[in-house]
Amino acid sequence: MFTRMLKLRLLNAVAPAYFFMATAVTFILHFCFFIPTIFPTPEASLGGSTTLHTVVFLFLMFNALGNYIMTIKYPAESANETVVPVCSPHCSDKVDSHYLLNGRHFCKLCKKVILKRDHHCFFTGNCIGNRNMRYFIMFCIYTSCTCLYSLVLGVAFLTVEYSISFENPLTFLTLLPLSTGYFFMGTISGLQLFLVLMLYVWLGIGLVCAGFCCQQVLLVARGQTWCQLQRGQLVENRSPWRTNLKDVFGTRWFLGLILPVETVEICSEDSDAHKQD
């Protein structure tokens, strides 16, 4: 158990660094390579396209980073409880958390009591609960959109700069192994291999975030958390799905779709605790 906890703590430190590094690389590739290459001439029509693509990219990135910060700024921890539970050798809980009463968990990574805990996110370095679930879902949505949008621009860049045709669907599937072989043969540069690798990184992150977002929205609509799902716990007195979504996204949900702002009034901890179990 000690070795596993050590690995989880290391992952908790490495994952945020990986996120910021990938964000910085995406920024540099977009403004230093993609836009200047795809729109090289300052004509009126191309100038409008350049502005449009820049605005769309900045909007997506602003919301992804904004909701990332809001997820950390509004943690799901309890400010009134600092008790550290003692796990018995036969504790059935997962290694990263300990179940308490009234829907509360003690996270062994955060070392705090979490209200309505859903899971621990290693990319944000904290637990996701009812208070920051909306920001986490929007973070996943905009991260997925940013990655898939960067994927499209990356494909356009390779088409314009290196004359790679993607008309054949098999081209993308064989692009990475062929590019790796050509790199070691000295046929292509390291930059081209790195761009090809980033295409697969963007595709992977985009699809994972999209799938994870759909799962979280479904759980929220059912009034259930990932912890409850893992423990096989059914939700008693289940509210309508509209009410469950309103509890997480608030009444000003439309504003939260376009801006990383607070749209839910933070309820008292007692009311939060008694909504579970």
mmCIF file of C-alpha atoms in Angstrom:
data_model
loop_
_atom_site.group_PDB
_atom_site.id
_atom_site.type_symbol
_atom_site.label_atom_id
_atom_site.label_comp_id
_atom_site.label_asym_id
_atom_site.label_seq_id
_atom_site.Cartn_x
_atom_site.Cartn_y
_atom_site.Cartn_z
ATOM 1 C CA MET A 1 0.000 0.000 0.000
ATOM 2 C CA PHE A 2 2.877 2.380 0.768
ATOM 3 C CA THR A 3 4.324 1.898 -2.711
ATOM 4 C CA ARG A 4 0.967 2.546 -4.351
ATOM 5 C CA MET A 5 0.408 5.707 -2.323
ATOM 6 C CA LEU A 6 3.888 6.894 -3.305
ATOM 7 C CA LYS A 7 3.051 6.370 -6.973
ATOM 8 C CA LEU A 8 -0.223 8.265 -6.584
ATOM 9 C CA ARG A 9 1.517 11.194 -4.887
ATOM 10 C CA LEU A 10 4.124 11.281 -7.650
ATOM 11 C CA LEU A 11 1.360 11.259 -10.263
ATOM 12 C CA ASN A 12 -0.391 14.043 -8.352
ATOM 13 C CA ALA A 13 2.726 16.198 -8.817
ATOM 14 C CA VAL A 14 3.615 15.203 -12.386
ATOM 15 C CA ALA A 15 0.131 15.471 -13.967
ATOM 16 C CA PRO A 16 -0.304 19.263 -13.438
ATOM 17 C CA ALA A 17 3.196 19.855 -14.822
ATOM 18 C CA TYR A 18 2.317 17.772 -17.883
ATOM 19 C CA PHE A 19 -0.887 19.776 -18.381
ATOM 20 C CA PHE A 20 0.891 23.142 -18.297
ATOM 21 C CA MET A 21 3.666 21.879 -20.568
ATOM 22 C CA ALA A 22 1.151 20.605 -23.130
ATOM 23 C CA THR A 23 -0.704 23.932 -22.911
ATOM 24 C CA ALA A 24 2.489 25.930 -23.528
ATOM 25 C CA VAL A 25 3.454 23.710 -26.481
ATOM 26 C CA THR A 26 -0.016 24.132 -27.998
ATOM 27 C CA PHE A 27 0.249 27.916 -27.693
ATOM 28 C CA ILE A 28 3.672 28.003 -29.350
ATOM 29 C CA LEU A 29 2.693 25.693 -32.195
ATOM 30 C CA HIS A 30 -0.481 27.632 -32.896
ATOM 31 C CA PHE A 31 0.989 31.142 -33.056
ATOM 32 C CA CYS A 32 4.508 30.358 -34.310
ATOM 33 C CA PHE A 33 3.775 27.633 -36.862
ATOM 34 C CA PHE A 34 0.116 26.980 -37.668
ATOM 35 C CA ILE A 35 -1.246 30.482 -38.267
ATOM 36 C CA PRO A 36 1.819 31.916 -40.109
ATOM 37 C CA THR A 37 2.020 28.862 -42.381
ATOM 38 C CA ILE A 38 -1.662 28.293 -43.128
ATOM 39 C CA PHE A 39 -2.346 32.022 -43.679
ATOM 40 C CA PRO A 40 0.966 33.410 -44.980
ATOM 41 C CA THR A 41 -0.291 36.427 -46.983
ATOM 42 C CA PRO A 42 -1.947 39.465 -45.360
ATOM 43 C CA GLU A 43 -4.856 39.649 -47.817
ATOM 44 C CA ALA A 44 -8.233 40.918 -46.672
ATOM 45 C CA SER A 45 -10.003 37.533 -46.793
ATOM 46 C CA LEU A 46 -7.091 35.654 -45.253
ATOM 47 C CA GLY A 47 -6.697 38.355 -42.611
ATOM 48 C CA GLY A 48 -10.282 37.779 -41.543
ATOM 49 C CA SER A 49 -9.695 34.031 -41.392
ATOM 50 C CA THR A 50 -6.561 34.527 -39.316
ATOM 51 C CA THR A 51 -8.448 36.707 -36.856
ATOM 52 C CA LEU A 52 -11.321 34.234 -36.668
ATOM 53 C CA HIS A 53 -9.072 31.254 -35.976
ATOM 54 C CA THR A 54 -7.095 33.222 -33.399
ATOM 55 C CA VAL A 55 -10.247 34.354 -31.579
ATOM 56 C CA VAL A 56 -11.707 30.840 -31.555
ATOM 57 C CA PHE A 57 -8.462 29.340 -30.246
ATOM 58 C CA LEU A 58 -8.067 31.985 -27.527
ATOM 59 C CA PHE A 59 -11.713 31.581 -26.497
ATOM 60 C CA LEU A 60 -11.341 27.818 -26.121
ATOM 61 C CA MET A 61 -8.021 28.107 -24.303
ATOM 62 C CA PHE A 62 -9.289 30.874 -22.005
ATOM 63 C CA ASN A 63 -12.255 28.781 -20.898
ATOM 64 C CA ALA A 64 -10.148 25.650 -20.456
ATOM 65 C CA LEU A 65 -7.600 27.426 -18.274
ATOM 66 C CA GLY A 66 -10.262 29.504 -16.508
ATOM 67 C CA ASN A 67 -12.308 26.489 -15.474
ATOM 68 C CA TYR A 68 -9.102 24.697 -14.501
ATOM 69 C CA ILE A 69 -8.307 27.532 -12.093
ATOM 70 C CA MET A 70 -11.879 27.636 -10.788
ATOM 71 C CA THR A 71 -11.759 23.883 -10.095
ATOM 72 C CA ILE A 72 -8.790 24.514 -7.822
ATOM 73 C CA LYS A 73 -10.106 27.791 -6.377
ATOM 74 C CA TYR A 74 -13.394 26.278 -5.169
ATOM 75 C CA PRO A 75 -12.409 22.932 -3.600
ATOM 76 C CA ALA A 76 -14.955 20.446 -2.330
ATOM 77 C CA GLU A 77 -13.262 20.118 1.039
ATOM 78 C CA SER A 78 -14.978 20.685 4.365
ATOM 79 C CA ALA A 79 -13.711 23.733 6.231
ATOM 80 C CA ASN A 80 -15.123 22.557 9.577
ATOM 81 C CA GLU A 81 -13.715 19.041 9.734
ATOM 82 C CA THR A 82 -10.097 18.098 10.174
ATOM 83 C CA VAL A 83 -10.568 14.593 11.609
ATOM 84 C CA VAL A 84 -8.200 11.960 10.244
ATOM 85 C CA PRO A 85 -9.917 8.544 10.235
ATOM 86 C CA VAL A 86 -7.976 5.446 11.173
ATOM 87 C CA CYS A 87 -8.190 2.677 8.588
ATOM 88 C CA SER A 88 -8.277 -0.867 9.870
ATOM 89 C CA PRO A 89 -6.178 -3.511 8.081
ATOM 90 C CA HIS A 90 -9.405 -4.894 6.617
ATOM 91 C CA CYS A 91 -10.713 -1.541 5.335
ATOM 92 C CA SER A 92 -12.658 -2.115 2.111
ATOM 93 C CA ASP A 93 -12.192 1.430 0.843
ATOM 94 C CA LYS A 94 -9.846 2.297 -1.996
ATOM 95 C CA VAL A 95 -6.313 3.283 -1.171
ATOM 96 C CA ASP A 96 -6.871 6.944 -2.065
ATOM 97 C CA SER A 97 -9.926 7.610 0.126
ATOM 98 C CA HIS A 98 -11.738 6.566 3.279
ATOM 99 C CA TYR A 99 -15.545 6.621 3.451
ATOM 100 C CA LEU A 100 -17.066 8.509 6.354
ATOM 101 C CA LEU A 101 -20.740 9.258 7.034
ATOM 102 C CA ASN A 102 -23.290 11.409 5.188
ATOM 103 C CA GLY A 103 -21.577 11.218 1.825
ATOM 104 C CA ARG A 104 -18.219 12.494 3.085
ATOM 105 C CA HIS A 105 -14.831 11.034 2.290
ATOM 106 C CA PHE A 106 -11.378 11.561 3.692
ATOM 107 C CA CYS A 107 -8.970 11.836 0.768
ATOM 108 C CA LYS A 108 -5.587 10.400 1.655
ATOM 109 C CA LEU A 109 -3.918 12.465 -1.091
ATOM 110 C CA CYS A 110 -5.510 15.807 -0.157
ATOM 111 C CA LYS A 111 -5.520 14.848 3.556
ATOM 112 C CA LYS A 112 -8.870 16.611 3.912
ATOM 113 C CA VAL A 113 -12.524 15.705 4.392
ATOM 114 C CA ILE A 114 -14.342 16.044 1.062
ATOM 115 C CA LEU A 115 -18.064 16.752 0.749
ATOM 116 C CA LYS A 116 -19.915 14.689 -1.883
ATOM 117 C CA ARG A 117 -16.619 13.400 -3.258
ATOM 118 C CA ASP A 118 -16.710 12.152 -6.829
ATOM 119 C CA HIS A 119 -13.048 11.365 -7.499
ATOM 120 C CA HIS A 120 -9.544 12.754 -7.145
ATOM 121 C CA CYS A 121 -8.290 14.538 -10.266
ATOM 122 C CA PHE A 122 -4.531 14.310 -10.677
ATOM 123 C CA PHE A 123 -4.392 17.061 -13.302
ATOM 124 C CA THR A 124 -5.851 19.615 -10.885
ATOM 125 C CA GLY A 125 -4.241 18.046 -7.828
ATOM 126 C CA ASN A 126 -7.425 18.090 -5.739
ATOM 127 C CA CYS A 127 -10.711 16.256 -5.254
ATOM 128 C CA ILE A 128 -13.793 16.849 -7.371
ATOM 129 C CA GLY A 129 -17.059 17.240 -5.489
ATOM 130 C CA ASN A 130 -20.345 19.073 -5.729
ATOM 131 C CA ARG A 131 -18.775 22.525 -5.324
ATOM 132 C CA ASN A 132 -16.328 22.307 -8.208
ATOM 133 C CA MET A 133 -18.014 19.671 -10.379
ATOM 134 C CA ARG A 134 -19.381 22.272 -12.820
ATOM 135 C CA TYR A 135 -15.968 23.809 -13.364
ATOM 136 C CA PHE A 136 -14.421 20.372 -13.829
ATOM 137 C CA ILE A 137 -17.014 19.379 -16.451
ATOM 138 C CA MET A 138 -16.525 22.634 -18.345
ATOM 139 C CA PHE A 139 -12.762 22.162 -18.080
ATOM 140 C CA CYS A 140 -13.139 18.763 -19.740
ATOM 141 C CA ILE A 141 -15.415 20.158 -22.450
ATOM 142 C CA TYR A 142 -13.137 23.038 -23.421
ATOM 143 C CA THR A 143 -9.983 20.939 -23.140
ATOM 144 C CA SER A 144 -11.518 18.437 -25.527
ATOM 145 C CA CYS A 145 -12.572 21.205 -27.942
ATOM 146 C CA THR A 146 -9.131 22.851 -27.784
ATOM 147 C CA CYS A 147 -7.336 19.567 -28.492
ATOM 148 C CA LEU A 148 -9.608 18.587 -31.386
ATOM 149 C CA TYR A 149 -9.380 22.102 -32.838
ATOM 150 C CA SER A 150 -5.582 21.974 -32.586
ATOM 151 C CA LEU A 151 -5.703 18.577 -34.283
ATOM 152 C CA VAL A 152 -7.523 20.077 -37.270
ATOM 153 C CA LEU A 153 -5.038 22.951 -37.522
ATOM 154 C CA GLY A 154 -2.141 20.508 -37.181
ATOM 155 C CA VAL A 155 -3.443 18.410 -40.059
ATOM 156 C CA ALA A 156 -3.824 21.581 -42.160
ATOM 157 C CA PHE A 157 -0.262 22.611 -41.285
ATOM 158 C CA LEU A 158 1.198 19.265 -42.348
ATOM 159 C CA THR A 159 -0.803 19.425 -45.569
ATOM 160 C CA VAL A 160 0.442 22.916 -46.451
ATOM 161 C CA GLU A 161 4.025 22.673 -45.184
ATOM 162 C CA TYR A 162 4.924 19.069 -46.033
ATOM 163 C CA SER A 163 2.333 18.255 -48.751
ATOM 164 C CA ILE A 164 0.909 15.321 -46.787
ATOM 165 C CA SER A 165 -2.491 14.269 -48.113
ATOM 166 C CA PHE A 166 -5.087 13.002 -45.621
ATOM 167 C CA GLU A 167 -7.686 12.002 -48.224
ATOM 168 C CA ASN A 168 -6.999 8.345 -47.475
ATOM 169 C CA PRO A 169 -8.252 7.465 -43.960
ATOM 170 C CA LEU A 170 -5.301 5.102 -43.515
ATOM 171 C CA THR A 171 -2.893 8.034 -43.772
ATOM 172 C CA PHE A 172 -3.527 9.141 -40.210
ATOM 173 C CA LEU A 173 -3.335 5.603 -38.853
ATOM 174 C CA THR A 174 0.068 4.974 -40.418
ATOM 175 C CA LEU A 175 1.435 8.493 -39.996
ATOM 176 C CA LEU A 176 3.206 7.969 -36.669
ATOM 177 C CA PRO A 177 4.998 4.662 -37.424
ATOM 178 C CA LEU A 178 6.051 5.837 -40.883
ATOM 179 C CA SER A 179 7.235 9.208 -39.550
ATOM 180 C CA THR A 180 9.247 7.468 -36.825
ATOM 181 C CA GLY A 181 10.944 5.271 -39.392
ATOM 182 C CA TYR A 182 11.656 8.202 -41.715
ATOM 183 C CA PHE A 183 13.103 10.177 -38.793
ATOM 184 C CA PHE A 184 15.659 7.490 -37.943
ATOM 185 C CA MET A 185 16.504 7.206 -41.643
ATOM 186 C CA GLY A 186 17.183 10.947 -41.691
ATOM 187 C CA THR A 187 14.415 11.677 -44.211
ATOM 188 C CA ILE A 188 12.326 14.041 -42.040
ATOM 189 C CA SER A 189 13.262 16.525 -39.336
ATOM 190 C CA GLY A 190 12.668 16.227 -35.615
ATOM 191 C CA LEU A 191 10.126 19.064 -35.805
ATOM 192 C CA GLN A 192 7.958 17.146 -38.242
ATOM 193 C CA LEU A 193 8.083 14.023 -36.053
ATOM 194 C CA PHE A 194 7.184 16.125 -33.003
ATOM 195 C CA LEU A 195 4.192 17.646 -34.819
ATOM 196 C CA VAL A 196 2.976 14.199 -35.831
ATOM 197 C CA LEU A 197 3.318 13.030 -32.231
ATOM 198 C CA MET A 198 1.330 16.047 -31.018
ATOM 199 C CA LEU A 199 -1.494 15.133 -33.394
ATOM 200 C CA TYR A 200 -1.923 11.831 -31.572
ATOM 201 C CA VAL A 201 -1.590 13.536 -28.183
ATOM 202 C CA TRP A 202 -4.345 16.009 -29.059
ATOM 203 C CA LEU A 203 -6.552 13.232 -30.416
ATOM 204 C CA GLY A 204 -6.066 11.087 -27.333
ATOM 205 C CA ILE A 205 -6.659 13.886 -24.819
ATOM 206 C CA GLY A 206 -9.627 15.219 -26.789
ATOM 207 C CA LEU A 207 -11.405 11.857 -26.942
ATOM 208 C CA VAL A 208 -10.645 10.965 -23.317
ATOM 209 C CA CYS A 209 -11.917 14.332 -22.033
ATOM 210 C CA ALA A 210 -15.046 14.082 -24.188
ATOM 211 C CA GLY A 211 -15.837 10.584 -22.931
ATOM 212 C CA PHE A 212 -15.100 11.492 -19.333
ATOM 213 C CA CYS A 213 -17.306 14.580 -19.618
ATOM 214 C CA CYS A 214 -20.236 12.514 -20.907
ATOM 215 C CA GLN A 215 -19.812 10.120 -17.993
ATOM 216 C CA GLN A 216 -19.771 12.940 -15.430
ATOM 217 C CA VAL A 217 -22.849 14.635 -16.910
ATOM 218 C CA LEU A 218 -24.709 11.313 -16.791
ATOM 219 C CA LEU A 219 -23.755 10.783 -13.146
ATOM 220 C CA VAL A 220 -24.788 14.335 -12.252
ATOM 221 C CA ALA A 221 -28.150 13.890 -13.986
ATOM 222 C CA ARG A 222 -28.710 10.705 -11.951
ATOM 223 C CA GLY A 223 -27.709 12.454 -8.731
ATOM 224 C CA GLN A 224 -24.874 9.984 -8.240
ATOM 225 C CA THR A 225 -21.134 10.254 -7.711
ATOM 226 C CA TRP A 226 -18.322 8.076 -8.993
ATOM 227 C CA CYS A 227 -17.569 6.974 -5.429
ATOM 228 C CA GLN A 228 -21.146 5.774 -5.001
ATOM 229 C CA LEU A 229 -21.001 3.985 -8.331
ATOM 230 C CA GLN A 230 -17.821 2.165 -7.342
ATOM 231 C CA ARG A 231 -19.309 1.119 -4.014
ATOM 232 C CA GLY A 232 -22.512 -0.096 -5.708
ATOM 233 C CA GLN A 233 -24.574 2.370 -3.704
ATOM 234 C CA LEU A 234 -27.978 3.353 -5.053
ATOM 235 C CA VAL A 235 -29.296 6.894 -4.638
ATOM 236 C CA GLU A 236 -32.391 7.045 -2.455
ATOM 237 C CA ASN A 237 -35.053 9.708 -2.992
ATOM 238 C CA ARG A 238 -33.607 10.471 -6.397
ATOM 239 C CA SER A 239 -34.528 13.940 -7.642
ATOM 240 C CA PRO A 240 -35.518 14.675 -11.257
ATOM 241 C CA TRP A 241 -32.574 15.018 -13.610
ATOM 242 C CA ARG A 242 -33.346 18.692 -14.209
ATOM 243 C CA THR A 243 -33.051 19.387 -10.473
ATOM 244 C CA ASN A 244 -29.779 17.480 -10.236
ATOM 245 C CA LEU A 245 -28.278 19.418 -13.138
ATOM 246 C CA LYS A 246 -29.510 22.692 -11.637
ATOM 247 C CA ASP A 247 -27.802 21.872 -8.326
ATOM 248 C CA VAL A 248 -24.465 21.564 -10.116
ATOM 249 C CA PHE A 249 -24.734 24.071 -12.968
ATOM 250 C CA GLY A 250 -26.970 26.641 -11.262
ATOM 251 C CA THR A 251 -29.708 28.838 -12.669
ATOM 252 C CA ARG A 252 -27.256 30.881 -14.741
ATOM 253 C CA TRP A 253 -25.953 27.781 -16.487
ATOM 254 C CA PHE A 254 -25.862 29.482 -19.894
ATOM 255 C CA LEU A 255 -23.384 32.072 -18.609
ATOM 256 C CA GLY A 256 -21.213 29.266 -17.300
ATOM 257 C CA LEU A 257 -21.065 27.721 -20.764
ATOM 258 C CA ILE A 258 -19.213 30.683 -22.235
ATOM 259 C CA LEU A 259 -17.341 32.123 -19.244
ATOM 260 C CA PRO A 260 -15.520 30.519 -16.307
ATOM 261 C CA VAL A 261 -17.566 32.327 -13.657
ATOM 262 C CA GLU A 262 -19.389 31.226 -10.527
ATOM 263 C CA THR A 263 -22.985 30.306 -11.347
ATOM 264 C CA VAL A 264 -23.974 28.335 -8.237
ATOM 265 C CA GLU A 265 -24.560 29.713 -4.773
ATOM 266 C CA ILE A 266 -22.430 27.765 -2.304
ATOM 267 C CA CYS A 267 -24.735 26.081 0.164
ATOM 268 C CA SER A 268 -23.907 25.321 3.742
ATOM 269 C CA GLU A 269 -21.919 22.214 4.467
ATOM 270 C CA ASP A 270 -24.698 20.675 6.494
ATOM 271 C CA SER A 271 -27.131 20.807 3.595
ATOM 272 C CA ASP A 272 -24.479 19.394 1.292
ATOM 273 C CA ALA A 273 -23.733 16.519 3.605
ATOM 274 C CA HIS A 274 -27.313 15.444 4.125
ATOM 275 C CA LYS A 275 -28.045 15.214 0.412
ATOM 276 C CA GLN A 276 -26.095 11.931 0.410
ATOM 277 C CA ASP A 277 -26.996 8.691 2.193
#
